[in-house]
Amino acid sequence: HVQLVESGGGSVQAGGSLRLSCTGSGFSFSRHCMAWFREAPGKEREGVGVLFTGPGTAYYADSVKGRFTISHDNAENMVYLQMSSLEPEDTAMYYCAAGIRYDRDPGQPADYAYWGRGTQVTVS
């Protein structure tokens, strides 16, 4: 069975930093792209960034470029979302997702087959 589990969410002040972690199991981590999505109240789920674990190349939404960084540890089936210069607009439930794609952007939720249950990030 496939499982993705996020952790590291919490409440931070504007300008602060937070690091989210996602642990994957039950699938080939190195053969999938790993993405982070977020969903704020009243808004659609949107892609934050995607990491292609083979080449280690990441692509980000314009709203987070320069502030968020995705990294990974293939040996441990881990992917991270390092968030800096957080803004109230970043407040959302953050989800880890896995899929197979080749486009240079996070895409849409339907592009990903596996999802975690999310971790809440609140910036005030």
Coordinates of N, CA and C in Angstrom, one line a residue:
H1 N 0.8 -1.2 0.0 CA 0.0 0.0 0.0 C 0.9 1.3 0.0
V2 N 0.4 2.3 -0.6 CA 1.1 3.6 -0.7 C 0.7 4.5 0.4
Q3 N 1.7 5.1 1.0 CA 1.4 6.1 2.1 C 2.3 7.3 2.0
L4 N 1.8 8.4 2.2 CA 2.5 9.7 2.3 C 2.1 10.3 3.6
V5 N 3.1 10.8 4.3 CA 2.8 11.4 5.6 C 3.5 12.7 5.8
E6 N 2.8 13.8 5.9 CA 3.4 15.1 6.1 C 3.6 15.4 7.6
S7 N 4.6 16.2 7.9 CA 4.8 16.7 9.2 C 5.5 18.0 9.2
G8 N 5.6 18.7 10.3 CA 6.3 19.9 10.4 C 5.5 21.2 10.4
G9 N 4.2 21.1 10.2 CA 3.3 22.3 10.1 C 3.2 22.9 11.5
G10 N 2.7 24.1 11.5 CA 2.5 24.8 12.7 C 2.2 26.3 12.5
S11 N 2.3 27.1 13.5 CA 2.0 28.5 13.5 C 3.3 29.3 13.6
V12 N 3.5 30.2 12.7 CA 4.7 31.1 12.7 C 4.3 32.5 12.4
Q13 N 5.2 33.4 12.8 CA 4.9 34.8 12.5 C 5.4 35.2 11.1
A14 N 4.8 36.2 10.5 CA 5.2 36.6 9.2 C 6.7 36.9 9.2
G15 N 7.4 36.5 8.1 CA 8.8 36.6 8.0 C 9.6 35.4 8.5
G16 N 8.9 34.5 9.2 CA 9.6 33.4 9.7 C 9.8 32.3 8.7
S17 N 10.3 31.2 9.2 CA 10.6 30.0 8.4 C 10.0 28.8 9.0
L18 N 9.8 27.8 8.1 CA 9.2 26.5 8.6 C 9.6 25.5 7.6
R19 N 9.9 24.3 8.0 CA 10.3 23.2 7.2 C 9.3 22.0 7.3
L20 N 8.7 21.7 6.2 CA 7.8 20.5 6.2 C 8.5 19.3 5.6
S21 N 8.1 18.2 6.1 CA 8.7 16.9 5.7 C 7.6 16.0 5.2
C22 N 7.9 15.1 4.3 CA 7.0 14.1 3.7 C 7.7 12.8 3.6
T23 N 7.2 11.8 4.2 CA 7.8 10.5 4.2 C 6.9 9.6 3.3
G24 N 7.5 9.0 2.3 CA 6.7 8.1 1.4 C 7.1 6.6 1.6
S25 N 6.1 5.8 1.3 CA 6.4 4.4 1.4 C 5.4 3.6 0.5
G26 N 5.8 2.5 0.0 CA 4.9 1.7 -0.8 C 4.9 2.0 -2.3
F27 N 5.8 2.8 -2.7 CA 6.0 3.1 -4.1 C 7.4 3.5 -4.4
S28 N 7.8 3.6 -5.7 CA 9.2 3.9 -6.1 C 9.4 5.4 -6.0
F29 N 10.0 5.8 -4.9 CA 10.2 7.3 -4.7 C 11.0 7.9 -5.9
S30 N 12.1 7.2 -6.3 CA 13.0 7.7 -7.3 C 12.4 7.8 -8.7
R31 N 11.3 7.1 -8.9 CA 10.7 7.0 -10.2 C 9.4 7.9 -10.3
H32 N 9.2 8.7 -9.3 CA 8.1 9.6 -9.3 C 8.5 11.0 -9.0
C33 N 7.7 12.0 -9.5 CA 8.0 13.4 -9.1 C 7.2 13.6 -7.8
M34 N 7.8 14.4 -6.9 CA 7.1 14.7 -5.7 C 6.8 16.2 -5.6
A35 N 5.5 16.4 -5.3 CA 5.0 17.8 -5.3 C 4.4 18.2 -4.0
W36 N 4.4 19.5 -3.8 CA 3.7 20.1 -2.7 C 2.6 21.0 -3.2
F37 N 1.4 20.7 -2.6 CA 0.2 21.5 -2.9 C -0.2 22.2 -1.7
R38 N -1.1 23.2 -1.8 CA -1.6 23.8 -0.6 C -3.1 24.2 -0.9
E39 N -3.9 24.3 0.1 CA -5.3 24.6 0.0 C -5.7 25.5 1.2
A40 N -6.0 26.8 0.8 CA -6.4 27.7 1.8 C -7.9 27.7 1.9
P41 N -8.5 28.2 3.0 CA -10.0 28.2 3.1 C -10.6 29.1 1.9
G42 N -11.6 28.5 1.3 CA -12.3 29.2 0.2 C -11.5 29.2 -1.1
K43 N -10.4 28.6 -1.2 CA -9.6 28.5 -2.4 C -9.4 27.1 -2.9
E44 N -9.1 27.0 -4.2 CA -8.8 25.7 -4.8 C -7.4 25.3 -4.4
R45 N -7.2 24.0 -4.4 CA -5.9 23.4 -4.1 C -5.0 23.8 -5.2
E46 N -3.8 24.4 -4.9 CA -2.9 24.9 -5.9 C -1.5 24.3 -5.7
G47 N -0.8 24.1 -6.8 CA 0.5 23.6 -6.7 C 1.5 24.6 -6.2
V48 N 2.4 24.2 -5.3 CA 3.4 25.0 -4.7 C 4.7 24.8 -5.5
G49 N 5.1 23.5 -5.7 CA 6.3 23.2 -6.4 C 6.3 21.7 -6.6
V50 N 7.2 21.3 -7.5 CA 7.4 19.9 -7.9 C 8.9 19.6 -8.0
L51 N 9.3 18.4 -7.5 CA 10.7 18.0 -7.6 C 10.7 16.7 -8.4
F52 N 11.6 16.7 -9.4 CA 11.9 15.4 -10.1 C 13.1 14.8 -9.4
T53 N 12.8 13.7 -8.7 CA 13.9 13.1 -7.9 C 15.0 12.5 -8.6
G54 N 14.9 12.2 -9.9 CA 16.0 11.6 -10.6 C 17.1 12.7 -10.8
P55 N 16.8 13.7 -11.6 CA 17.8 14.8 -11.7 C 17.9 15.7 -10.6
G56 N 16.9 15.7 -9.7 CA 16.9 16.6 -8.5 C 16.5 18.0 -8.9
T57 N 15.7 18.2 -10.0 CA 15.3 19.5 -10.4 C 14.0 19.8 -9.9
A58 N 13.8 21.1 -9.4 CA 12.5 21.5 -8.9 C 12.0 22.7 -9.6
Y59 N 10.7 22.9 -9.7 CA 10.0 24.0 -10.3 C 8.9 24.5 -9.3
Y60 N 8.7 25.8 -9.3 CA 7.9 26.4 -8.3 C 6.8 27.3 -8.9
A61 N 5.8 27.5 -8.1 CA 4.7 28.4 -8.5 C 5.3 29.8 -8.3
D62 N 4.9 30.8 -9.1 CA 5.4 32.1 -9.1 C 5.3 32.8 -7.7
S63 N 4.2 32.4 -7.0 CA 3.9 33.0 -5.7 C 5.0 32.6 -4.6
V64 N 5.7 31.6 -4.8 CA 6.7 31.1 -3.8 C 8.1 31.1 -4.3
K65 N 8.3 31.4 -5.5 CA 9.7 31.4 -6.0 C 10.6 32.3 -5.2
G66 N 11.8 31.8 -4.9 CA 12.7 32.6 -4.1 C 12.5 32.5 -2.6
R67 N 11.4 31.9 -2.2 CA 11.1 31.8 -0.8 C 11.0 30.3 -0.3
F68 N 10.5 29.4 -1.2 CA 10.4 28.0 -0.9 C 11.4 27.2 -1.7
T69 N 11.8 26.1 -1.0 CA 12.8 25.2 -1.7 C 12.4 23.8 -1.4
I70 N 12.3 23.0 -2.4 CA 12.0 21.5 -2.2 C 13.3 20.8 -2.3
S71 N 13.5 19.9 -1.4 CA 14.7 19.0 -1.4 C 14.3 17.6 -1.1
H72 N 15.2 16.7 -1.3 CA 14.8 15.3 -1.1 C 16.0 14.4 -0.6
D73 N 15.6 13.3 -0.1 CA 16.6 12.3 0.4 C 16.0 10.9 -0.1
N74 N 16.5 10.5 -1.3 CA 16.0 9.3 -1.9 C 16.2 8.1 -1.0
A75 N 17.3 8.0 -0.4 CA 17.7 6.9 0.5 C 16.6 6.7 1.6
E76 N 16.1 7.8 2.0 CA 15.1 7.7 3.1 C 13.7 7.9 2.7
N77 N 13.5 8.1 1.3 CA 12.1 8.3 0.8 C 11.5 9.6 1.5
M78 N 12.3 10.6 1.5 CA 11.8 11.8 2.1 C 11.9 13.0 1.1
V79 N 10.9 13.9 1.3 CA 10.9 15.1 0.5 C 10.6 16.2 1.5
Y80 N 11.2 17.4 1.3 CA 11.1 18.5 2.2 C 10.6 19.7 1.5
L81 N 9.9 20.6 2.2 CA 9.6 21.9 1.7 C 10.1 22.9 2.7
Q82 N 11.1 23.6 2.4 CA 11.7 24.6 3.2 C 11.1 26.0 2.9
M83 N 10.4 26.6 3.8 CA 9.7 27.8 3.6 C 10.3 28.9 4.4
S84 N 10.6 30.0 3.7 CA 11.2 31.2 4.3 C 10.4 32.4 3.9
S85 N 10.6 33.5 4.7 CA 9.9 34.8 4.4 C 8.4 34.5 4.3
L86 N 7.9 33.8 5.2 CA 6.5 33.4 5.2 C 5.6 34.6 5.3
E87 N 4.5 34.6 4.6 CA 3.5 35.6 4.6 C 2.2 35.1 5.0
P88 N 1.3 35.9 5.5 CA -0.1 35.4 5.8 C -0.8 34.7 4.7
E89 N -0.5 35.1 3.5 CA -1.1 34.5 2.3 C -0.6 33.0 2.1
D90 N 0.4 32.6 2.8 CA 0.9 31.3 2.7 C 0.1 30.3 3.7
T91 N -0.7 30.9 4.5 CA -1.6 30.1 5.4 C -2.4 29.1 4.6
A92 N -2.3 27.8 4.9 CA -3.0 26.8 4.1 C -2.7 25.4 4.7
M93 N -3.5 24.5 4.3 CA -3.1 23.1 4.5 C -2.2 22.7 3.4
Y94 N -1.1 22.1 3.8 CA -0.1 21.7 2.8 C -0.1 20.2 2.6
Y95 N -0.1 19.8 1.4 CA -0.2 18.4 1.0 C 1.0 18.0 0.2
C96 N 1.5 16.8 0.5 CA 2.6 16.1 -0.3 C 1.9 15.2 -1.3
A97 N 2.4 15.1 -2.5 CA 1.8 14.3 -3.5 C 2.9 13.7 -4.4
A98 N 2.6 12.5 -4.9 CA 3.5 11.8 -5.8 C 2.8 11.4 -7.1
G99 N 3.5 11.6 -8.2 CA 3.0 11.2 -9.5 C 4.0 11.0 -10.5
I100 N 3.6 10.8 -11.7 CA 4.6 10.6 -12.8 C 4.2 11.6 -13.9
R101 N 5.1 12.6 -14.1 CA 4.9 13.6 -15.1 C 6.3 14.2 -15.5
Y102 N 6.2 15.0 -16.5 CA 7.5 15.5 -17.1 C 7.4 17.0 -17.3
D103 N 6.3 17.6 -17.1 CA 6.2 19.1 -17.3 C 6.9 19.8 -16.3
R104 N 7.4 21.0 -16.6 CA 8.2 21.8 -15.7 C 7.4 22.8 -14.9
D105 N 6.4 22.2 -14.2 CA 5.5 23.0 -13.3 C 4.8 22.0 -12.4
P106 N 4.2 22.4 -11.3 CA 3.5 21.5 -10.4 C 2.3 20.8 -11.0
G107 N 1.7 21.5 -11.9 CA 0.5 20.9 -12.6 C -0.8 21.0 -11.7
Q108 N -1.7 20.1 -11.9 CA -3.0 20.1 -11.2 C -3.1 18.9 -10.2
P109 N -4.0 19.0 -9.3 CA -4.1 17.8 -8.3 C -4.4 16.5 -9.0
A110 N -5.1 16.6 -10.1 CA -5.4 15.3 -10.8 C -4.2 14.7 -11.5
D111 N -3.1 15.4 -11.5 CA -1.9 14.8 -12.1 C -1.2 13.8 -11.1
Y112 N -1.6 13.8 -9.9 CA -1.0 13.0 -8.9 C -1.9 11.9 -8.3
A113 N -1.3 10.7 -8.2 CA -2.1 9.6 -7.8 C -2.0 9.4 -6.3
Y114 N -1.0 9.8 -5.6 CA -0.8 9.6 -4.2 C -0.7 10.9 -3.4
W115 N -1.4 10.9 -2.3 CA -1.5 12.1 -1.5 C -1.4 11.8 0.0
G116 N -0.8 12.7 0.7 CA -0.8 12.7 2.1 C -2.1 13.3 2.7
R117 N -2.3 13.4 3.9 CA -3.5 13.9 4.5 C -3.3 15.4 4.9
G118 N -2.1 15.9 4.7 CA -1.9 17.4 4.9 C -1.4 17.7 6.3
T119 N -0.7 18.9 6.3 CA -0.3 19.5 7.6 C -0.5 21.0 7.5
Q120 N -1.1 21.5 8.6 CA -1.5 22.9 8.6 C -0.4 23.9 8.8
V121 N -0.3 24.9 8.0 CA 0.6 26.0 8.2 C -0.2 27.3 8.4
T122 N 0.1 28.0 9.5 CA -0.6 29.2 9.8 C 0.4 30.3 10.0
V123 N 0.3 31.4 9.2 CA 1.2 32.5 9.3 C 0.4 33.7 9.7
S124 N 0.9 34.4 10.8 CA 0.2 35.6 11.3 C 1.1 36.7 11.5

